[in-house]
């Protein structure tokens, strides 16, 4: 769970009043999610990083227009990020054939791609809600290629503890991703 | 992808709970790893002060070079324009002091607000910090600016935002002192 217990909607309302600390917390929660979908869409790290910066500049400018009655804060932020990506695509041409995308989504139609983006957005955002200890364990377990025994050695805790913490992390993620699990 | 059981162990987990964790497990597999933030994104960006049109990084060198050229051109134009005097001297006041020290004070035409731009040329004052004052009845009345002297001859722009007819003389005093080293 984040050290800051305020909801995204509360933070956006504060950002709209010029609260720098709320802006920092929103950035902490969403920077990796934004960069993630920017990379998926643009396939170019440099452009994706530019778009990520543009997204948070837009959040700062537009947060006062966010209306919780019209949707969840995560959805609003996702829309801001996607608009920044579209602007990024307009501003610079896509990579040439000789410069293939960094991340490829083979065989996905437009609707599937949007759904995959949204899923990644939600999952990556949910990861940010985990305590740092559990988040790093999940990332090691799923994407490092290490076995749980190797992870136990790496983080210097017993194997049973690694598994217990991983289960605890998955439970938290299940709570956070309740809508996606229905 | 690894098996869920391998990750969380074989301890008793209710089937309903296990199914729920399995769905999370599948979602993590579909979502893939979140990217690592580069240092420039790890820190919260400065909130923009105004609407800006960000320039793609690949054009930033060009933009910096173009900005440098524009700055150089503007500097040149400013230098040329600034070198041409565009003010008319309304009157010149001379001051003298001990040891052959002297000064000339050019008073330019006052602006609409009543500011009198001036240029003071001093000659022969010892190095130090000085102030130009307007006097009334031989007393320091209003300050007109502070300046430093390090060369035998010094020229400085100053300003007197006063109605000069209310005063009867000018003096230069060392900063913090009352005794004039130059006077009209």
mmCIF file of C-alpha atoms in Angstrom:
data_model
loop_
_atom_site.group_PDB
_atom_site.id
_atom_site.type_symbol
_atom_site.label_atom_id
_atom_site.label_comp_id
_atom_site.label_asym_id
_atom_site.label_seq_id
_atom_site.Cartn_x
_atom_site.Cartn_y
_atom_site.Cartn_z
ATOM 1 C CA UNK A 1 0.000 0.000 0.000
ATOM 2 C CA UNK A 2 1.243 3.433 -0.777
ATOM 3 C CA UNK A 3 2.558 5.538 2.080
ATOM 4 C CA UNK A 4 0.105 8.196 0.940
ATOM 5 C CA UNK A 5 -3.381 6.853 1.597
ATOM 6 C CA UNK A 6 -5.186 9.546 -0.368
ATOM 7 C CA UNK A 7 -7.071 8.350 -3.401
ATOM 8 C CA UNK A 8 -6.051 9.276 -6.915
ATOM 9 C CA UNK A 9 -9.172 11.427 -7.176
ATOM 10 C CA UNK A 10 -8.281 13.361 -4.026
ATOM 11 C CA UNK A 11 -4.760 13.878 -5.302
ATOM 12 C CA UNK A 12 -5.989 15.118 -8.677
ATOM 13 C CA UNK A 13 -8.263 17.611 -6.976
ATOM 14 C CA UNK A 14 -5.244 18.918 -5.049
ATOM 15 C CA UNK A 15 -3.089 18.993 -8.164
ATOM 16 C CA UNK A 16 -5.797 21.164 -9.675
ATOM 17 C CA UNK A 17 -5.205 23.681 -6.892
ATOM 18 C CA UNK A 18 -1.463 23.702 -7.584
ATOM 19 C CA UNK A 19 -0.407 21.266 -4.856
ATOM 20 C CA UNK A 20 3.115 20.204 -5.762
ATOM 21 C CA UNK A 21 3.204 17.326 -3.276
ATOM 22 C CA UNK A 22 0.029 15.806 -4.663
ATOM 23 C CA UNK A 23 1.548 16.079 -8.120
ATOM 24 C CA UNK A 24 4.646 14.231 -6.941
ATOM 25 C CA UNK A 25 2.496 11.434 -5.540
ATOM 26 C CA UNK A 26 0.506 11.114 -8.776
ATOM 27 C CA UNK A 27 3.790 10.990 -10.655
ATOM 28 C CA UNK A 28 5.116 8.308 -8.334
ATOM 29 C CA UNK A 29 1.996 6.209 -8.793
ATOM 30 C CA UNK A 30 1.673 6.512 -12.554
ATOM 31 C CA UNK A 31 5.041 7.274 -14.139
ATOM 32 C CA UNK A 32 5.806 3.658 -14.951
ATOM 33 C CA UNK A 33 2.286 3.005 -16.223
ATOM 34 C CA UNK A 34 2.483 5.991 -18.549
ATOM 35 C CA UNK A 35 5.915 5.064 -19.811
ATOM 36 C CA UNK A 36 4.706 1.477 -20.243
ATOM 37 C CA UNK A 37 1.842 2.266 -22.616
ATOM 38 C CA UNK A 38 3.909 4.937 -24.375
ATOM 39 C CA UNK A 39 6.541 2.307 -25.107
ATOM 40 C CA UNK A 40 3.917 -0.138 -26.321
ATOM 41 C CA UNK A 41 2.367 2.442 -28.621
ATOM 42 C CA UNK A 42 5.399 4.312 -29.890
ATOM 43 C CA UNK A 43 7.965 1.526 -29.842
ATOM 44 C CA UNK A 44 10.730 4.023 -29.270
ATOM 45 C CA UNK A 45 12.134 4.707 -25.837
ATOM 46 C CA UNK A 46 13.200 8.296 -26.476
ATOM 47 C CA UNK A 47 9.824 9.311 -27.844
ATOM 48 C CA UNK A 48 8.067 7.390 -25.070
ATOM 49 C CA UNK A 49 10.033 9.305 -22.451
ATOM 50 C CA UNK A 50 9.137 12.590 -24.139
ATOM 51 C CA UNK A 51 5.474 11.590 -24.133
ATOM 52 C CA UNK A 52 5.661 10.628 -20.470
ATOM 53 C CA UNK A 53 6.926 14.087 -19.621
ATOM 54 C CA UNK A 54 4.213 15.634 -21.794
ATOM 55 C CA UNK A 55 1.577 13.554 -20.018
ATOM 56 C CA UNK A 56 2.497 14.869 -16.592
ATOM 57 C CA UNK A 57 2.717 18.409 -17.906
ATOM 58 C CA UNK A 58 -0.867 17.938 -19.159
ATOM 59 C CA UNK A 59 -1.940 16.475 -15.834
ATOM 60 C CA UNK A 60 -0.587 19.541 -14.045
ATOM 61 C CA UNK A 61 -2.410 21.895 -16.397
ATOM 62 C CA UNK A 62 -5.694 20.003 -16.658
ATOM 63 C CA UNK A 63 -6.207 18.427 -13.247
ATOM 64 C CA UNK A 64 -8.675 21.109 -12.225
ATOM 65 C CA UNK A 65 -10.936 19.904 -15.023
ATOM 66 C CA UNK A 66 -11.090 16.380 -13.647
ATOM 67 C CA UNK A 67 -14.611 15.578 -12.435
ATOM 68 C CA UNK A 68 -14.873 12.450 -10.238
ATOM 69 C CA UNK A 69 -18.547 12.183 -11.119
ATOM 70 C CA UNK A 70 -17.616 11.451 -14.726
ATOM 71 C CA UNK A 71 -15.217 8.599 -14.099
ATOM 72 C CA UNK A 72 -12.371 7.139 -12.123
ATOM 73 C CA UNK A 73 -9.142 9.046 -11.792
ATOM 74 C CA UNK A 74 -7.192 6.152 -13.315
ATOM 75 C CA UNK A 75 -9.372 6.352 -16.425
ATOM 76 C CA UNK A 76 -8.905 10.105 -16.692
ATOM 77 C CA UNK A 77 -5.142 9.761 -16.364
ATOM 78 C CA UNK A 78 -5.171 6.982 -18.948
ATOM 79 C CA UNK A 79 -7.001 9.292 -21.363
ATOM 80 C CA UNK A 80 -4.509 12.081 -20.761
ATOM 81 C CA UNK A 81 -1.663 9.661 -21.456
ATOM 82 C CA UNK A 82 -3.272 8.366 -24.622
ATOM 83 C CA UNK A 83 -3.868 11.902 -25.886
ATOM 84 C CA UNK A 84 -0.212 12.698 -25.259
ATOM 85 C CA UNK A 85 0.739 9.573 -27.194
ATOM 86 C CA UNK A 86 -1.456 10.605 -30.129
ATOM 87 C CA UNK A 87 0.144 14.049 -30.052
ATOM 88 C CA UNK A 88 3.541 12.375 -29.967
ATOM 89 C CA UNK A 89 2.654 10.315 -33.018
ATOM 90 C CA UNK A 90 1.522 13.431 -34.867
ATOM 91 C CA UNK A 91 4.648 15.332 -33.915
ATOM 92 C CA UNK A 92 7.152 12.762 -35.091
ATOM 93 C CA UNK A 93 6.718 10.038 -37.668
ATOM 94 C CA UNK A 94 6.710 6.413 -36.579
ATOM 95 C CA UNK A 95 9.984 4.506 -36.820
ATOM 96 C CA UNK A 96 11.039 3.237 -40.219
ATOM 97 C CA UNK A 97 11.235 -0.428 -41.089
ATOM 98 C CA UNK A 98 14.952 -0.296 -40.381
ATOM 99 C CA UNK A 99 14.205 0.991 -36.894
ATOM 100 C CA UNK A 100 11.674 -1.502 -35.511
ATOM 101 C CA UNK A 101 9.629 -0.847 -32.389
ATOM 102 C CA UNK A 102 11.220 -1.682 -29.087
ATOM 103 C CA UNK A 103 8.100 -3.496 -27.957
ATOM 104 C CA UNK A 104 6.034 -5.359 -30.512
ATOM 105 C CA UNK A 105 2.453 -6.508 -30.057
ATOM 106 C CA UNK A 106 2.141 -9.095 -32.775
ATOM 107 C CA UNK A 107 -1.243 -9.908 -34.176
ATOM 108 C CA UNK A 108 -3.238 -7.416 -32.110
ATOM 109 C CA UNK A 109 -6.035 -5.526 -33.778
ATOM 110 C CA UNK A 110 -6.863 -1.965 -32.691
ATOM 111 C CA UNK A 111 -9.433 -3.061 -30.128
ATOM 112 C CA UNK A 112 -7.179 -5.763 -28.741
ATOM 113 C CA UNK A 113 -4.326 -3.291 -28.538
ATOM 114 C CA UNK A 114 -6.473 -0.827 -26.599
ATOM 115 C CA UNK A 115 -7.578 -3.580 -24.247
ATOM 116 C CA UNK A 116 -3.996 -4.740 -23.775
ATOM 117 C CA UNK A 117 -2.927 -1.154 -23.059
ATOM 118 C CA UNK A 118 -5.652 -0.721 -20.469
ATOM 119 C CA UNK A 119 -4.826 -4.035 -18.830
ATOM 120 C CA UNK A 120 -1.122 -3.169 -18.609
ATOM 121 C CA UNK A 121 -2.037 0.270 -17.299
ATOM 122 C CA UNK A 122 -4.175 -1.155 -14.513
ATOM 123 C CA UNK A 123 -1.750 -3.926 -13.568
ATOM 124 C CA UNK A 124 1.261 -1.618 -13.498
ATOM 125 C CA UNK A 125 -0.660 0.919 -11.465
ATOM 126 C CA UNK A 126 -1.736 -1.838 -9.060
ATOM 127 C CA UNK A 127 1.896 -2.857 -8.627
ATOM 128 C CA UNK A 128 2.654 0.658 -7.416
ATOM 129 C CA UNK A 129 0.196 0.180 -4.551
ATOM 130 C CA UNK A 130 2.226 -2.685 -3.083
ATOM 131 C CA UNK A 131 4.740 -2.154 -0.303
ATOM 132 C CA UNK A 132 8.170 -1.819 -1.866
ATOM 133 C CA UNK A 133 9.289 -5.169 -0.438
ATOM 134 C CA UNK A 134 6.398 -7.048 -2.029
ATOM 135 C CA UNK A 135 6.533 -5.147 -5.309
ATOM 136 C CA UNK A 136 10.172 -6.007 -5.870
ATOM 137 C CA UNK A 137 9.452 -9.657 -5.019
ATOM 138 C CA UNK A 138 6.647 -9.817 -7.587
ATOM 139 C CA UNK A 139 8.843 -8.230 -10.238
ATOM 140 C CA UNK A 140 11.634 -10.658 -9.484
ATOM 141 C CA UNK A 141 9.261 -13.631 -9.464
ATOM 142 C CA UNK A 142 7.572 -12.797 -12.756
ATOM 143 C CA UNK A 143 10.138 -11.029 -14.863
ATOM 144 C CA UNK A 144 13.663 -11.661 -13.633
ATOM 145 C CA UNK A 145 13.954 -15.287 -14.739
ATOM 146 C CA UNK A 146 15.074 -16.283 -11.242
ATOM 147 C CA UNK A 147 13.489 -19.197 -9.404
ATOM 148 C CA UNK A 148 11.955 -18.585 -5.979
ATOM 149 C CA UNK A 149 15.005 -20.272 -4.376
ATOM 150 C CA UNK A 150 17.331 -17.946 -6.277
ATOM 151 C CA UNK A 151 15.212 -14.985 -5.253
ATOM 152 C CA UNK A 152 15.396 -16.129 -1.621
ATOM 153 C CA UNK A 153 19.193 -16.142 -1.888
ATOM 154 C CA UNK A 154 19.192 -12.812 -3.692
ATOM 155 C CA UNK A 155 17.075 -10.993 -1.103
ATOM 156 C CA UNK A 156 18.552 -13.036 1.727
ATOM 157 C CA UNK A 157 15.323 -14.300 3.295
ATOM 158 C CA UNK A 158 14.047 -17.881 3.724
ATOM 159 C CA UNK A 159 12.294 -19.477 0.746
ATOM 160 C CA UNK A 160 9.086 -19.857 2.766
ATOM 161 C CA UNK A 161 9.061 -16.136 3.475
ATOM 162 C CA UNK A 162 9.498 -15.325 -0.213
ATOM 163 C CA UNK A 163 6.496 -17.482 -1.064
ATOM 164 C CA UNK A 164 4.380 -16.069 1.758
ATOM 165 C CA UNK A 165 5.169 -12.517 0.701
ATOM 166 C CA UNK A 166 4.459 -13.325 -2.927
ATOM 167 C CA UNK A 167 1.065 -14.747 -1.951
ATOM 168 C CA UNK A 168 0.357 -11.676 0.156
ATOM 169 C CA UNK A 169 1.298 -9.444 -2.782
ATOM 170 C CA UNK A 170 -0.986 -11.347 -5.146
ATOM 171 C CA UNK A 171 -3.854 -10.989 -2.678
ATOM 172 C CA UNK A 172 -3.323 -7.241 -2.531
ATOM 173 C CA UNK A 173 -3.199 -7.102 -6.300
ATOM 174 C CA UNK A 174 -6.418 -9.110 -6.486
ATOM 175 C CA UNK A 175 -8.116 -6.538 -4.266
ATOM 176 C CA UNK A 176 -6.732 -3.701 -6.332
ATOM 177 C CA UNK A 177 -7.701 -5.349 -9.627
ATOM 178 C CA UNK A 178 -11.116 -6.443 -8.481
ATOM 179 C CA UNK A 179 -12.859 -5.029 -11.572
ATOM 180 C CA UNK A 180 -10.507 -6.806 -13.952
ATOM 181 C CA UNK A 181 -11.026 -10.125 -12.164
ATOM 182 C CA UNK A 182 -14.821 -10.130 -12.514
ATOM 183 C CA UNK B 1 5.517 -18.384 -17.242
ATOM 184 C CA UNK B 2 6.025 -20.069 -13.897
ATOM 185 C CA UNK B 3 3.297 -22.081 -12.235
ATOM 186 C CA UNK B 4 1.403 -20.223 -9.538
ATOM 187 C CA UNK B 5 2.041 -23.006 -7.039
ATOM 188 C CA UNK B 6 5.754 -22.640 -7.587
ATOM 189 C CA UNK B 7 5.492 -18.974 -6.618
ATOM 190 C CA UNK B 8 3.254 -19.159 -3.576
ATOM 191 C CA UNK B 9 3.930 -22.666 -2.254
ATOM 192 C CA UNK B 10 1.734 -25.650 -1.595
ATOM 193 C CA UNK B 11 0.225 -24.457 1.647
ATOM 194 C CA UNK B 12 -3.490 -24.818 2.034
ATOM 195 C CA UNK B 13 -5.237 -22.200 -0.018
ATOM 196 C CA UNK B 14 -8.987 -22.287 -0.430
ATOM 197 C CA UNK B 15 -9.987 -23.191 -3.993
ATOM 198 C CA UNK B 16 -11.881 -19.930 -4.406
ATOM 199 C CA UNK B 17 -8.885 -17.961 -3.219
ATOM 200 C CA UNK B 18 -6.569 -19.999 -5.388
ATOM 201 C CA UNK B 19 -8.708 -19.268 -8.452
ATOM 202 C CA UNK B 20 -8.606 -15.569 -7.637
ATOM 203 C CA UNK B 21 -4.826 -15.590 -7.278
ATOM 204 C CA UNK B 22 -4.569 -17.571 -10.505
ATOM 205 C CA UNK B 23 -6.435 -14.787 -12.345
ATOM 206 C CA UNK B 24 -4.057 -12.192 -10.939
ATOM 207 C CA UNK B 25 -1.195 -14.439 -11.949
ATOM 208 C CA UNK B 26 -2.555 -14.547 -15.504
ATOM 209 C CA UNK B 27 -3.045 -10.773 -15.592
ATOM 210 C CA UNK B 28 0.575 -10.224 -14.567
ATOM 211 C CA UNK B 29 1.630 -12.527 -17.362
ATOM 212 C CA UNK B 30 -0.453 -10.636 -19.923
ATOM 213 C CA UNK B 31 0.576 -7.201 -18.750
ATOM 214 C CA UNK B 32 4.279 -7.908 -18.860
ATOM 215 C CA UNK B 33 6.865 -6.048 -16.806
ATOM 216 C CA UNK B 34 6.509 -2.348 -16.132
ATOM 217 C CA UNK B 35 9.392 -0.367 -17.581
ATOM 218 C CA UNK B 36 12.164 0.948 -15.400
ATOM 219 C CA UNK B 37 12.153 4.711 -15.199
ATOM 220 C CA UNK B 38 15.252 6.488 -16.471
ATOM 221 C CA UNK B 39 16.745 8.973 -13.980
ATOM 222 C CA UNK B 40 15.209 11.950 -15.749
ATOM 223 C CA UNK B 41 11.736 10.456 -15.267
ATOM 224 C CA UNK B 42 12.306 8.987 -11.826
ATOM 225 C CA UNK B 43 12.224 12.474 -10.356
ATOM 226 C CA UNK B 44 8.969 14.376 -10.541
ATOM 227 C CA UNK B 45 9.168 16.902 -13.365
ATOM 228 C CA UNK B 46 8.891 20.568 -12.553
ATOM 229 C CA UNK B 47 5.290 21.605 -13.090
ATOM 230 C CA UNK B 48 5.157 23.736 -16.209
ATOM 231 C CA UNK B 49 4.582 27.415 -15.518
ATOM 232 C CA UNK B 50 2.863 27.977 -18.808
ATOM 233 C CA UNK B 51 1.638 26.123 -21.844
ATOM 234 C CA UNK B 52 4.708 24.899 -23.646
ATOM 235 C CA UNK B 53 5.171 23.039 -26.880
ATOM 236 C CA UNK B 54 7.788 20.425 -26.037
ATOM 237 C CA UNK B 55 10.478 19.839 -28.602
ATOM 238 C CA UNK B 56 11.447 16.265 -29.428
ATOM 239 C CA UNK B 57 14.796 15.445 -27.912
ATOM 240 C CA UNK B 58 16.334 14.786 -31.304
ATOM 241 C CA UNK B 59 15.775 18.461 -32.239
ATOM 242 C CA UNK B 60 17.026 19.910 -28.984
ATOM 243 C CA UNK B 61 20.596 20.488 -30.124
ATOM 244 C CA UNK B 62 19.325 22.330 -33.177
ATOM 245 C CA UNK B 63 17.027 24.377 -30.976
ATOM 246 C CA UNK B 64 19.852 25.304 -28.601
ATOM 247 C CA UNK B 65 22.085 26.280 -31.522
ATOM 248 C CA UNK B 66 19.297 28.365 -33.056
ATOM 249 C CA UNK B 67 18.642 30.059 -29.714
ATOM 250 C CA UNK B 68 22.343 30.886 -29.392
ATOM 251 C CA UNK B 69 22.382 32.466 -32.873
ATOM 252 C CA UNK B 70 19.261 34.488 -32.133
ATOM 253 C CA UNK B 71 20.740 35.633 -28.810
ATOM 254 C CA UNK B 72 23.960 36.701 -30.532
ATOM 255 C CA UNK B 73 22.051 38.655 -33.185
ATOM 256 C CA UNK B 74 19.892 40.361 -30.575
ATOM 257 C CA UNK B 75 22.954 41.194 -28.531
ATOM 258 C CA UNK B 76 24.572 42.758 -31.582
ATOM 259 C CA UNK B 77 21.488 44.780 -32.408
ATOM 260 C CA UNK B 78 21.190 45.867 -28.790
ATOM 261 C CA UNK B 79 24.835 46.850 -28.710
ATOM 262 C CA UNK B 80 24.503 48.975 -31.823
ATOM 263 C CA UNK B 81 21.268 50.580 -30.710
ATOM 264 C CA UNK B 82 22.553 51.098 -27.193
ATOM 265 C CA UNK B 83 25.730 52.719 -28.423
ATOM 266 C CA UNK B 84 23.788 55.449 -30.147
ATOM 267 C CA UNK B 85 22.834 58.143 -27.667
ATOM 268 C CA UNK B 86 19.123 58.775 -27.933
ATOM 269 C CA UNK B 87 18.804 61.223 -25.088
ATOM 270 C CA UNK B 88 19.367 64.920 -25.083
ATOM 271 C CA UNK B 89 21.492 66.448 -22.354
ATOM 272 C CA UNK B 90 19.354 68.955 -20.513
ATOM 273 C CA UNK B 91 22.226 70.392 -18.514
ATOM 274 C CA UNK B 92 25.687 69.523 -17.223
ATOM 275 C CA UNK B 93 26.725 70.061 -13.618
ATOM 276 C CA UNK B 94 30.377 70.208 -12.616
ATOM 277 C CA UNK B 95 31.760 69.269 -9.219
ATOM 278 C CA UNK B 96 35.217 69.577 -7.731
ATOM 279 C CA UNK B 97 37.035 68.377 -4.656
ATOM 280 C CA UNK B 98 40.393 68.266 -2.947
ATOM 281 C CA UNK B 99 43.452 66.814 -4.637
ATOM 282 C CA UNK B 100 42.237 67.795 -8.102
ATOM 283 C CA UNK B 101 39.279 65.396 -8.044
ATOM 284 C CA UNK B 102 36.411 66.471 -10.256
ATOM 285 C CA UNK B 103 33.179 65.259 -11.794
ATOM 286 C CA UNK B 104 30.769 66.115 -14.574
ATOM 287 C CA UNK B 105 27.140 65.172 -14.287
ATOM 288 C CA UNK B 106 25.044 65.120 -17.463
ATOM 289 C CA UNK B 107 21.344 65.418 -16.760
ATOM 290 C CA UNK B 108 19.172 64.129 -19.568
ATOM 291 C CA UNK B 109 15.572 65.088 -20.165
ATOM 292 C CA UNK B 110 13.221 63.786 -17.520
ATOM 293 C CA UNK B 111 10.644 61.187 -18.495
ATOM 294 C CA UNK B 112 6.914 61.667 -18.015
ATOM 295 C CA UNK B 113 7.117 60.256 -14.493
ATOM 296 C CA UNK B 114 9.763 62.776 -13.450
ATOM 297 C CA UNK B 115 12.850 60.539 -13.518
ATOM 298 C CA UNK B 116 16.007 62.367 -14.528
ATOM 299 C CA UNK B 117 18.461 59.972 -16.170
ATOM 300 C CA UNK B 118 22.034 61.022 -15.499
ATOM 301 C CA UNK B 119 25.561 60.084 -16.366
ATOM 302 C CA UNK B 120 28.281 60.865 -13.863
ATOM 303 C CA UNK B 121 31.934 60.988 -14.877
ATOM 304 C CA UNK B 122 34.327 61.222 -11.955
ATOM 305 C CA UNK B 123 38.032 61.772 -12.185
ATOM 306 C CA UNK B 124 40.701 61.515 -9.503
ATOM 307 C CA UNK B 125 38.706 59.989 -6.649
ATOM 308 C CA UNK B 126 40.448 57.311 -4.545
ATOM 309 C CA UNK B 127 39.121 53.793 -5.028
ATOM 310 C CA UNK B 128 36.045 53.155 -2.887
ATOM 311 C CA UNK B 129 32.276 53.310 -2.769
ATOM 312 C CA UNK B 130 30.490 56.638 -3.090
ATOM 313 C CA UNK B 131 27.021 58.108 -3.236
ATOM 314 C CA UNK B 132 25.679 61.017 -5.190
ATOM 315 C CA UNK B 133 23.333 63.271 -3.175
ATOM 316 C CA UNK B 134 21.194 66.273 -3.836
ATOM 317 C CA UNK B 135 21.628 68.961 -1.183
ATOM 318 C CA UNK B 136 19.424 71.630 0.292
ATOM 319 C CA UNK B 137 20.856 74.432 2.389
ATOM 320 C CA UNK B 138 24.204 72.622 2.463
ATOM 321 C CA UNK B 139 22.745 69.428 3.933
ATOM 322 C CA UNK B 140 22.384 66.007 2.305
ATOM 323 C CA UNK B 141 18.758 65.857 1.145
ATOM 324 C CA UNK B 142 18.055 62.978 -1.275
ATOM 325 C CA UNK B 143 20.309 60.166 -2.544
ATOM 326 C CA UNK B 144 20.683 59.630 -6.277
ATOM 327 C CA UNK B 145 22.583 56.365 -6.343
ATOM 328 C CA UNK B 146 25.659 54.536 -5.212
ATOM 329 C CA UNK B 147 28.716 53.738 -7.325
ATOM 330 C CA UNK B 148 32.158 52.252 -6.979
ATOM 331 C CA UNK B 149 35.466 53.657 -8.128
ATOM 332 C CA UNK B 150 38.444 51.499 -8.922
ATOM 333 C CA UNK B 151 40.018 53.400 -11.833
ATOM 334 C CA UNK B 152 41.152 57.013 -11.982
ATOM 335 C CA UNK B 153 38.237 57.777 -14.279
ATOM 336 C CA UNK B 154 34.812 56.268 -13.824
ATOM 337 C CA UNK B 155 31.546 56.786 -15.686
ATOM 338 C CA UNK B 156 28.251 55.535 -14.258
ATOM 339 C CA UNK B 157 24.564 55.961 -15.125
ATOM 340 C CA UNK B 158 22.390 57.189 -12.263
ATOM 341 C CA UNK B 159 18.886 58.486 -11.751
ATOM 342 C CA UNK B 160 17.240 61.285 -9.804
ATOM 343 C CA UNK B 161 13.493 60.775 -9.403
ATOM 344 C CA UNK B 162 12.940 64.193 -7.844
ATOM 345 C CA UNK B 163 11.849 67.711 -8.731
ATOM 346 C CA UNK B 164 15.302 69.195 -9.029
ATOM 347 C CA UNK B 165 14.178 72.755 -8.418
ATOM 348 C CA UNK B 166 13.620 71.848 -4.780
ATOM 349 C CA UNK B 167 17.379 71.400 -4.297
ATOM 350 C CA UNK B 168 20.338 73.693 -4.490
ATOM 351 C CA UNK B 169 23.381 71.538 -5.113
ATOM 352 C CA UNK B 170 25.007 68.163 -5.700
ATOM 353 C CA UNK B 171 27.701 66.378 -3.718
ATOM 354 C CA UNK B 172 29.528 63.072 -3.771
ATOM 355 C CA UNK B 173 30.222 61.486 -0.369
ATOM 356 C CA UNK B 174 31.914 58.239 0.620
ATOM 357 C CA UNK B 175 29.249 55.640 1.540
ATOM 358 C CA UNK B 176 28.195 56.062 5.150
ATOM 359 C CA UNK B 177 29.761 59.505 5.553
ATOM 360 C CA UNK B 178 28.405 63.025 5.473
ATOM 361 C CA UNK B 179 31.527 64.860 4.368
ATOM 362 C CA UNK B 180 31.540 65.648 0.630
ATOM 363 C CA UNK B 181 34.569 64.758 -1.467
ATOM 364 C CA UNK B 182 33.059 66.480 -4.496
ATOM 365 C CA UNK B 183 30.574 69.315 -4.535
ATOM 366 C CA UNK B 184 29.047 71.895 -6.893
#
